[in-house]
Short mmCIF file of C-alpha atoms in Angstrom, two decimals:
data_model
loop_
_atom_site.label_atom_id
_atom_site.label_comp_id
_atom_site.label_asym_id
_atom_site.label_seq_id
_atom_site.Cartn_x
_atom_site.Cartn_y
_atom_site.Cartn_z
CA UNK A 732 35.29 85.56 1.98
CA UNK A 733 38.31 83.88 3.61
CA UNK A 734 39.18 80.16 3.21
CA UNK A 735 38.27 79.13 6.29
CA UNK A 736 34.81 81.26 6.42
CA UNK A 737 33.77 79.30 2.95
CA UNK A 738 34.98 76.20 4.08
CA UNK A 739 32.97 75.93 7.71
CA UNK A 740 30.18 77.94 6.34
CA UNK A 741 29.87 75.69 3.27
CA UNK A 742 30.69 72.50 6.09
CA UNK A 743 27.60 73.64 8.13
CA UNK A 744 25.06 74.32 5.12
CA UNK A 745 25.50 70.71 3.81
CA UNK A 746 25.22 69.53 7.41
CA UNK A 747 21.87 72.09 8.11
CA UNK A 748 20.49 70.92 5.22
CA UNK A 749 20.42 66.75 5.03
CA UNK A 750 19.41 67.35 8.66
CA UNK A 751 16.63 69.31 6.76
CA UNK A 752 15.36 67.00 4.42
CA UNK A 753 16.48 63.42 5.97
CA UNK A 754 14.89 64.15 9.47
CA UNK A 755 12.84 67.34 10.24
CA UNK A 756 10.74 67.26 6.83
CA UNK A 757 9.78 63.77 7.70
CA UNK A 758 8.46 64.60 11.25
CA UNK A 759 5.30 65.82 9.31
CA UNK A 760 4.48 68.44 11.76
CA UNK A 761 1.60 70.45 11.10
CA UNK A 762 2.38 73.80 8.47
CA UNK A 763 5.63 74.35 8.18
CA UNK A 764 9.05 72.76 8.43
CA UNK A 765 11.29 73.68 11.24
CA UNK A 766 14.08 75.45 9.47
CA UNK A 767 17.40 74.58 10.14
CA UNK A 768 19.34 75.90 7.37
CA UNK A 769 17.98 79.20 7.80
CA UNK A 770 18.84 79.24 11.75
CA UNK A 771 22.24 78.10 10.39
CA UNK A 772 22.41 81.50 7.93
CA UNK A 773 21.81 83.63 10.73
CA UNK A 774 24.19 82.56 12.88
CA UNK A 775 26.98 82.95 10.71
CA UNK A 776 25.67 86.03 9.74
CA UNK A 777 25.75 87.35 13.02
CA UNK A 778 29.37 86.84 13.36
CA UNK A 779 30.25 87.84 9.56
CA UNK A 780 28.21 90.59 9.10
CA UNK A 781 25.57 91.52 6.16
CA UNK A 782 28.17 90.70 3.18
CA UNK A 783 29.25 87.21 4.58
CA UNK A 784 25.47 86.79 5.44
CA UNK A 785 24.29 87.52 2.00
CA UNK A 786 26.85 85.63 0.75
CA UNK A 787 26.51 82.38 2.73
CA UNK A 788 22.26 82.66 2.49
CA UNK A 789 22.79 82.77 -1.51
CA UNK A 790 25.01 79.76 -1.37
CA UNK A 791 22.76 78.18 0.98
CA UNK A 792 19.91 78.97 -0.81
CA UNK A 793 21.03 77.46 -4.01
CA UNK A 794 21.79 74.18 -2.60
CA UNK A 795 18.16 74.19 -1.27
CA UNK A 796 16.68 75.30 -4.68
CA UNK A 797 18.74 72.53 -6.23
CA UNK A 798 18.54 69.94 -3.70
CA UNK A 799 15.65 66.90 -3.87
CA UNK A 800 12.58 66.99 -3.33
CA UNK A 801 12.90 70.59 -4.27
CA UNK A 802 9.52 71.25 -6.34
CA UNK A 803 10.17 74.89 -7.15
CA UNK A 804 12.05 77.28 -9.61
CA UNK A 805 16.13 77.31 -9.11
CA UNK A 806 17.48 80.66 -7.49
CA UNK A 807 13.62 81.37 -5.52
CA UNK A 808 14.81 80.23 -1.92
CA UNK A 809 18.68 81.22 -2.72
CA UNK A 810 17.39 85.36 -3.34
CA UNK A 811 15.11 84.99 -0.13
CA UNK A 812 18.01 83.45 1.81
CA UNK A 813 20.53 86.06 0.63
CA UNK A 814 17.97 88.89 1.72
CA UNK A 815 17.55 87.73 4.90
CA UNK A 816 21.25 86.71 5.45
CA UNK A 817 22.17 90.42 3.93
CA UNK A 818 19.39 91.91 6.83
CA UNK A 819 20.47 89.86 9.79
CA UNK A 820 24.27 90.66 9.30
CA UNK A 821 23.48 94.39 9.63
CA UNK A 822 22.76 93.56 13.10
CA UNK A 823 25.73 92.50 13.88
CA UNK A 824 27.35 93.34 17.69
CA UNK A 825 29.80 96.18 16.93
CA UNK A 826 31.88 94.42 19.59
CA UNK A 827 31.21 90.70 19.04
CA UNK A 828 29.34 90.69 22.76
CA UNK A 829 25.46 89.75 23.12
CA UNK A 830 24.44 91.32 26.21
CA UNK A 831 21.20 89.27 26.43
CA UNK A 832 18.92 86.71 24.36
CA UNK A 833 16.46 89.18 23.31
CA UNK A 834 18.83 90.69 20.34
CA UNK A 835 19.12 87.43 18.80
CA UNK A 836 15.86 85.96 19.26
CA UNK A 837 14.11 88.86 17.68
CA UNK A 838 16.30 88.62 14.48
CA UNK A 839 14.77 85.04 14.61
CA UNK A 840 11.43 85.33 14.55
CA UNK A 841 11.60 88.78 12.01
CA UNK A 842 13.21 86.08 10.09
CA UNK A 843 10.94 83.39 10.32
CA UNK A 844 8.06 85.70 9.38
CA UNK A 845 10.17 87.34 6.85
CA UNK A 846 11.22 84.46 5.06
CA UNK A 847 7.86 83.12 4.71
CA UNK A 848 6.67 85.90 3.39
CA UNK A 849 9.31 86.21 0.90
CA UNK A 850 9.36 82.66 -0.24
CA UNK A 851 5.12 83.13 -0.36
CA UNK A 852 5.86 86.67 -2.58
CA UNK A 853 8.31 85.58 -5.09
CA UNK A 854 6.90 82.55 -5.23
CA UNK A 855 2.94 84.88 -6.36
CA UNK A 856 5.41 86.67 -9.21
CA UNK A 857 6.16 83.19 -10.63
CA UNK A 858 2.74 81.54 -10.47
CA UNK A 859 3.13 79.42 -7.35
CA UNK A 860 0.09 79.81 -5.24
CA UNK A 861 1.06 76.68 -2.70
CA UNK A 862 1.11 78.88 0.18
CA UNK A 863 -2.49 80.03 -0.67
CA UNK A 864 -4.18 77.04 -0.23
CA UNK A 865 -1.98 75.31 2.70
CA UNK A 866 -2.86 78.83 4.83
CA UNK A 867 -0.32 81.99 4.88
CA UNK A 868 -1.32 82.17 8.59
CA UNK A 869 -0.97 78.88 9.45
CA UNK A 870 2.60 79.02 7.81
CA UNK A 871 3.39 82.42 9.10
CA UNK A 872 2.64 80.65 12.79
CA UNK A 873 3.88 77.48 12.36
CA UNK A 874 7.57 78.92 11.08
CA UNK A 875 7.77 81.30 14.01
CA UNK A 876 7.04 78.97 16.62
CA UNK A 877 9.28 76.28 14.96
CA UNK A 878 12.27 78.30 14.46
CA UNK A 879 12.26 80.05 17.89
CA UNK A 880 11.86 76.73 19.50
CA UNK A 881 14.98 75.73 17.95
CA UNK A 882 16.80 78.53 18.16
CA UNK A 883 18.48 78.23 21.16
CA UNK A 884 19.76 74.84 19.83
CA UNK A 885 21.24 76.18 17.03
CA UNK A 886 22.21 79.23 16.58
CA UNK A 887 24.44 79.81 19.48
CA UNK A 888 26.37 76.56 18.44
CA UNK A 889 26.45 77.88 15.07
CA UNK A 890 28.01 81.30 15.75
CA UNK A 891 30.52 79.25 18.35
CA UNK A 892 32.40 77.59 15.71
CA UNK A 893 31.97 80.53 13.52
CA UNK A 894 33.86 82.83 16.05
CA UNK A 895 36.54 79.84 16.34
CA UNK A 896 37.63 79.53 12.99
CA UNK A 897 37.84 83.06 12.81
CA UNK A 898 40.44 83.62 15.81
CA UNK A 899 44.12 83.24 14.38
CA UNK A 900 46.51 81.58 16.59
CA UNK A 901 49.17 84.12 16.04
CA UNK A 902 46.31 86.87 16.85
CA UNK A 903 46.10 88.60 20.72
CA UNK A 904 44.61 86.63 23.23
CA UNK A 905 42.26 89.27 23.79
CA UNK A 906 40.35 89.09 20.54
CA UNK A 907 40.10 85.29 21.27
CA UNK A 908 38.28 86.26 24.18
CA UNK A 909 36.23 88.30 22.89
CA UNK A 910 35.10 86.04 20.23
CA UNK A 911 34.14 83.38 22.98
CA UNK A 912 32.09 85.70 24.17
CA UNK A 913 29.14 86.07 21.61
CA UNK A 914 27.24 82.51 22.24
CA UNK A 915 28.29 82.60 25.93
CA UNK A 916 26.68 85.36 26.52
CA UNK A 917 23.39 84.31 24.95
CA UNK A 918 23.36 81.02 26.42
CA UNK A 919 24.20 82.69 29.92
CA UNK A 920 21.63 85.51 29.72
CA UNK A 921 18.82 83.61 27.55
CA UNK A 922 18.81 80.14 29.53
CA UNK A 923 20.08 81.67 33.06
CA UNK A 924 23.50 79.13 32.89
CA UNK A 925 26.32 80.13 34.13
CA UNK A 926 29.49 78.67 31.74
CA UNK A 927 32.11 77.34 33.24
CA UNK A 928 34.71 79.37 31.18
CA UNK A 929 33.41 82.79 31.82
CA UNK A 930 33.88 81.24 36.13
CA UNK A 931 37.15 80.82 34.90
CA UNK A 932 38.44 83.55 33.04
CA UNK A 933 36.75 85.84 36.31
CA UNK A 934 39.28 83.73 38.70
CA UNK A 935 42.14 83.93 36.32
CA UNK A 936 41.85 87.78 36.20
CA UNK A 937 41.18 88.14 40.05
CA UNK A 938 45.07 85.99 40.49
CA UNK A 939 46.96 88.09 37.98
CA UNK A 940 45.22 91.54 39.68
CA UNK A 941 46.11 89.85 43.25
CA UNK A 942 49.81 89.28 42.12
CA UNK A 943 49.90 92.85 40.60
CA UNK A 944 49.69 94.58 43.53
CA UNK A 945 52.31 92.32 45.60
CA UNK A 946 54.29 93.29 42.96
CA UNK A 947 53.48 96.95 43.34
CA UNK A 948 53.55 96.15 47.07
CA UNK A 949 56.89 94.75 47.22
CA UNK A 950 58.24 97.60 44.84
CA UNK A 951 57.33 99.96 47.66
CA UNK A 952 59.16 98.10 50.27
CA UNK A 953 62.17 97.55 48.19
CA UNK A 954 62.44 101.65 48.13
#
């Protein structure tokens, strides 16, 4: 991965996770824990694609193992997390555009089930059976509606910055664009907003095609 990919990515875990642990886990809501630091692995996922995704849900993953009050075996949550990161990257927009909400959303909540189930499996093979008593449903529920709740929060912002730090200022102005475009466009078409900067770049375009043809105009006269 690139400098600046490990250094935001590893910038947003830390952040995603004492958010985690300091204030969600304390809330005490009923089955699971919203999860922000998975919400924060799928976002940059979705902009780096299954390698950086698999990459930055292992790293993230580990720091959750290892963090306090962690009560379970090193490396469990950091293989589920790099499965899941690995999976969500794969559905990556071949041209960094999301046409709608729905894409995005749905990687959420097959992720929210998935990683539950995951963490609930590996967890079996070792000789955890936590989730059996708390209620795989209840979990299973719980993490779905939790997650996609805070979704649009998150993960948008998340894949923002991402696309950022990626642009080069040297690079074309159209590939800066572009990357803009990938948490407009789901904060446009999932929440019904219109953004300011997409009003923009449409008036900006409409001038330079307006002064086009009074050039072309005037070209013709000339002759």
């Amino acid at each position: 991965m690139r400098f600046n990919r490990i250094l935001l990515s590893s910038a947003l875990v830390v952040v995603a996770l004492v958010l985690q642990v300091s204030v969600l886990a304390r809330l005490h809501l009923p089955g699971a824990v919203p999860d922000v630091l998975l919400l924060t692995v799928l976002g940059l996922a979705l902009v780096y694609g299954h390698v950086g995704g698999a990459l930055v849900g292992f790293g993230a993953g580990l720091l959750a193992d290892l963090a306090p009050p962690a009560d379970h075996a090193a490396g469990r949550y950091a293989l589920v997390l790099c499965v899941v990161g690995y999976l969500a990257g794969l559905v990556k927009p071949e041209n960094g555009r999301l046409k709608s909400a729905t894409g995005p959303l749905a990687v959420v909540a097959a992720a929210a089930i998935g990683t539950t189930l995951l963490y609930a499996g590996v967890g079996a093979l070792v000789g955890d059976t936590a989730a059996r008593h708390v209620g795989l449903g209840s979990l299973l529920f719980t993490a779905l509606l939790y997650d996609v709740l805070l979704a649009p929060f998150v993960v948008p912002g998340i894949m923002a910055l991402a696309r950022r730090a990626e642009n080069d200022p040297l690079a074309e102005t159209g590939s800066a664009a572009q990357g803009t475009d990938i948490s407009a466009g789901w904060l446009a078409s999932g929440t019904g907003l219109r953004i300011g900067g997409q009003r923009g770049g449409l008036k900006v375009r409409a001038a330079r095609a307006r002064s086009a043809r009074a050039g072309r105009i005037k070209g013709v006269k000339r002759l």
